[in-house]
XYZ file of C-alpha atoms in Angstrom:
99
model
C 110.980 75.256 -25.148
C 110.617 73.407 -21.857
C 111.491 70.053 -23.445
C 114.525 71.608 -25.114
C 115.816 72.833 -21.737
C 115.165 69.408 -20.238
C 117.129 67.664 -23.001
C 120.005 70.090 -22.602
C 120.044 69.495 -18.830
C 120.021 65.710 -19.311
C 122.823 65.943 -21.855
C 124.883 68.105 -19.487
C 124.377 65.584 -16.665
C 125.413 62.695 -18.893
C 128.533 64.551 -20.015
C 129.475 65.369 -16.423
C 129.041 61.714 -15.468
C 131.112 60.556 -18.449
C 133.907 63.067 -17.839
C 135.985 60.889 -15.444
C 135.819 57.893 -17.792
C 136.786 59.954 -20.809
C 139.627 61.613 -18.909
C 140.943 58.263 -17.704
C 140.776 56.886 -21.238
C 142.675 59.918 -22.575
C 145.357 59.540 -19.910
C 145.842 55.842 -20.638
C 146.023 56.318 -24.423
C 148.448 59.243 -24.369
C 150.693 58.458 -21.394
C 153.500 57.164 -23.627
C 153.631 59.644 -26.471
C 156.542 61.161 -28.367
C 157.191 64.372 -26.487
C 159.561 67.228 -27.498
C 159.739 68.130 -23.741
C 158.967 71.765 -24.418
C 155.442 73.188 -24.392
C 153.954 69.863 -25.426
C 150.173 70.272 -25.869
C 149.543 66.603 -25.083
C 151.437 66.923 -21.782
C 149.401 69.996 -20.883
C 146.153 68.182 -21.641
C 147.352 65.179 -19.619
C 147.985 67.469 -16.657
C 144.471 68.919 -17.018
C 142.948 65.434 -17.205
C 144.889 64.303 -14.125
C 143.802 67.434 -12.274
C 140.193 66.712 -13.236
C 140.519 63.129 -11.977
C 141.897 64.361 -8.648
C 138.930 66.704 -8.340
C 136.512 63.833 -8.900
C 138.342 61.677 -6.343
C 137.795 64.312 -3.668
C 134.244 65.058 -4.810
C 133.032 61.447 -4.785
C 133.057 60.939 -0.971
C 131.306 64.276 -0.482
C 128.565 63.293 -2.942
C 128.201 59.865 -1.320
C 127.887 61.433 2.143
C 125.318 63.928 0.856
C 123.299 61.150 -0.773
C 123.402 59.082 2.422
C 122.371 62.092 4.500
C 119.501 62.818 2.115
C 118.221 59.238 2.262
C 118.450 59.080 6.062
C 116.688 62.419 6.506
C 113.949 61.368 4.053
C 113.323 58.168 6.000
C 113.325 59.971 9.366
C 111.017 62.760 8.178
C 108.581 60.332 6.561
C 108.375 58.242 9.745
C 107.914 61.299 11.968
C 105.239 62.605 9.632
C 103.516 59.201 9.703
C 103.383 59.095 13.516
C 102.261 62.709 13.978
C 99.532 62.617 11.375
C 96.109 63.935 12.404
C 93.745 61.110 13.224
C 90.886 60.496 10.824
C 87.644 61.700 12.380
C 84.283 62.753 11.055
C 85.330 66.392 11.281
C 88.545 65.852 9.318
C 86.527 63.978 6.701
C 84.031 66.888 6.679
C 81.023 64.665 7.142
C 77.750 66.444 7.759
C 76.488 65.554 11.217
C 72.681 65.252 11.306
C 70.304 64.413 14.192
Protein backbone atom coordinates (compact mmCIF):
# COMPACT_ATOMS: atom_id res chain seq x y z
CA UNK A 1 0.00 0.00 0.00
CA UNK A 2 2.81 2.38 0.90
CA UNK A 3 4.69 1.66 -2.33
CA UNK A 4 1.51 2.20 -4.33
CA UNK A 5 1.07 5.66 -2.78
CA UNK A 6 4.71 6.45 -3.47
CA UNK A 7 4.38 5.47 -7.14
CA UNK A 8 1.24 7.54 -7.49
CA UNK A 9 2.99 10.55 -5.92
CA UNK A 10 6.00 10.16 -8.24
CA UNK A 11 3.72 9.86 -11.26
CA UNK A 12 1.82 13.00 -10.21
CA UNK A 13 5.10 14.92 -9.82
CA UNK A 14 6.31 13.79 -13.24
CA UNK A 15 3.02 14.82 -14.85
CA UNK A 16 3.14 18.23 -13.18
CA UNK A 17 6.70 18.72 -14.42
CA UNK A 18 5.76 17.64 -17.95
CA UNK A 19 2.65 19.83 -18.09
CA UNK A 20 4.37 23.00 -19.44
CA UNK A 21 6.15 21.04 -22.18
CA UNK A 22 2.99 19.25 -23.23
CA UNK A 23 1.01 22.49 -23.21
CA UNK A 24 3.64 24.25 -25.31
CA UNK A 25 3.67 21.36 -27.77
CA UNK A 26 -0.14 21.46 -28.03
CA UNK A 27 -0.09 25.21 -28.64
CA UNK A 28 2.53 24.94 -31.37
CA UNK A 29 0.78 22.06 -33.17
CA UNK A 30 -2.70 23.58 -33.13
CA UNK A 31 -2.02 27.31 -33.52
CA UNK A 32 -2.91 27.27 -37.22
CA UNK A 33 -6.00 25.10 -37.40
CA UNK A 34 -9.17 25.38 -39.45
CA UNK A 35 -11.50 27.27 -37.15
CA UNK A 36 -15.26 27.92 -37.65
CA UNK A 37 -14.82 31.00 -35.35
CA UNK A 38 -17.75 29.99 -33.19
CA UNK A 39 -17.39 27.85 -30.06
CA UNK A 40 -14.31 26.12 -31.44
CA UNK A 41 -13.16 23.45 -28.95
CA UNK A 42 -9.56 23.69 -30.16
CA UNK A 43 -9.53 27.46 -29.54
CA UNK A 44 -10.91 26.92 -26.05
CA UNK A 45 -8.24 24.33 -25.29
CA UNK A 46 -5.57 26.66 -26.70
CA UNK A 47 -6.76 29.39 -24.34
CA UNK A 48 -6.56 26.95 -21.41
CA UNK A 49 -3.05 25.87 -22.42
CA UNK A 50 -1.91 29.50 -22.75
CA UNK A 51 -3.43 30.29 -19.36
CA UNK A 52 -1.58 27.32 -17.87
CA UNK A 53 1.70 28.51 -19.42
CA UNK A 54 1.19 31.99 -17.95
CA UNK A 55 0.63 30.41 -14.54
CA UNK A 56 3.89 28.49 -14.82
CA UNK A 57 5.76 31.63 -15.90
CA UNK A 58 4.70 33.41 -12.72
CA UNK A 59 5.24 30.33 -10.55
CA UNK A 60 8.79 29.61 -11.73
CA UNK A 61 10.49 32.64 -10.08
CA UNK A 62 8.63 31.95 -6.83
CA UNK A 63 9.82 28.33 -6.83
CA UNK A 64 13.38 29.39 -7.65
CA UNK A 65 13.38 31.93 -4.80
CA UNK A 66 11.99 29.34 -2.39
CA UNK A 67 14.63 26.81 -3.43
CA UNK A 68 17.39 29.40 -3.00
CA UNK A 69 16.03 30.41 0.40
CA UNK A 70 15.87 26.77 1.47
CA UNK A 71 19.47 26.10 0.42
CA UNK A 72 20.78 29.24 2.13
CA UNK A 73 18.91 28.51 5.35
CA UNK A 74 20.15 24.90 5.33
CA UNK A 75 23.75 26.05 4.97
CA UNK A 76 23.38 28.71 7.69
CA UNK A 77 21.66 26.36 10.14
CA UNK A 78 24.20 23.59 9.58
CA UNK A 79 27.11 25.98 10.19
CA UNK A 80 25.51 27.45 13.31
CA UNK A 81 24.80 23.97 14.60
CA UNK A 82 28.41 22.97 13.90
CA UNK A 83 29.85 25.90 15.88
CA UNK A 84 27.48 25.57 18.85
CA UNK A 85 27.86 21.85 19.26
CA UNK A 86 28.60 20.56 22.77
CA UNK A 87 32.27 19.76 23.19
CA UNK A 88 33.21 16.11 23.51
CA UNK A 89 34.15 15.36 27.11
CA UNK A 90 34.29 12.25 29.23
CA UNK A 91 30.87 13.07 30.66
CA UNK A 92 29.26 13.49 27.24
CA UNK A 93 30.82 10.18 26.20
CA UNK A 94 29.47 8.63 29.43
CA UNK A 95 32.79 7.16 30.43
CA UNK A 96 32.94 5.64 33.88
CA UNK A 97 35.40 7.60 35.99
CA UNK A 98 37.34 5.33 38.38
CA UNK A 99 40.05 6.16 40.96
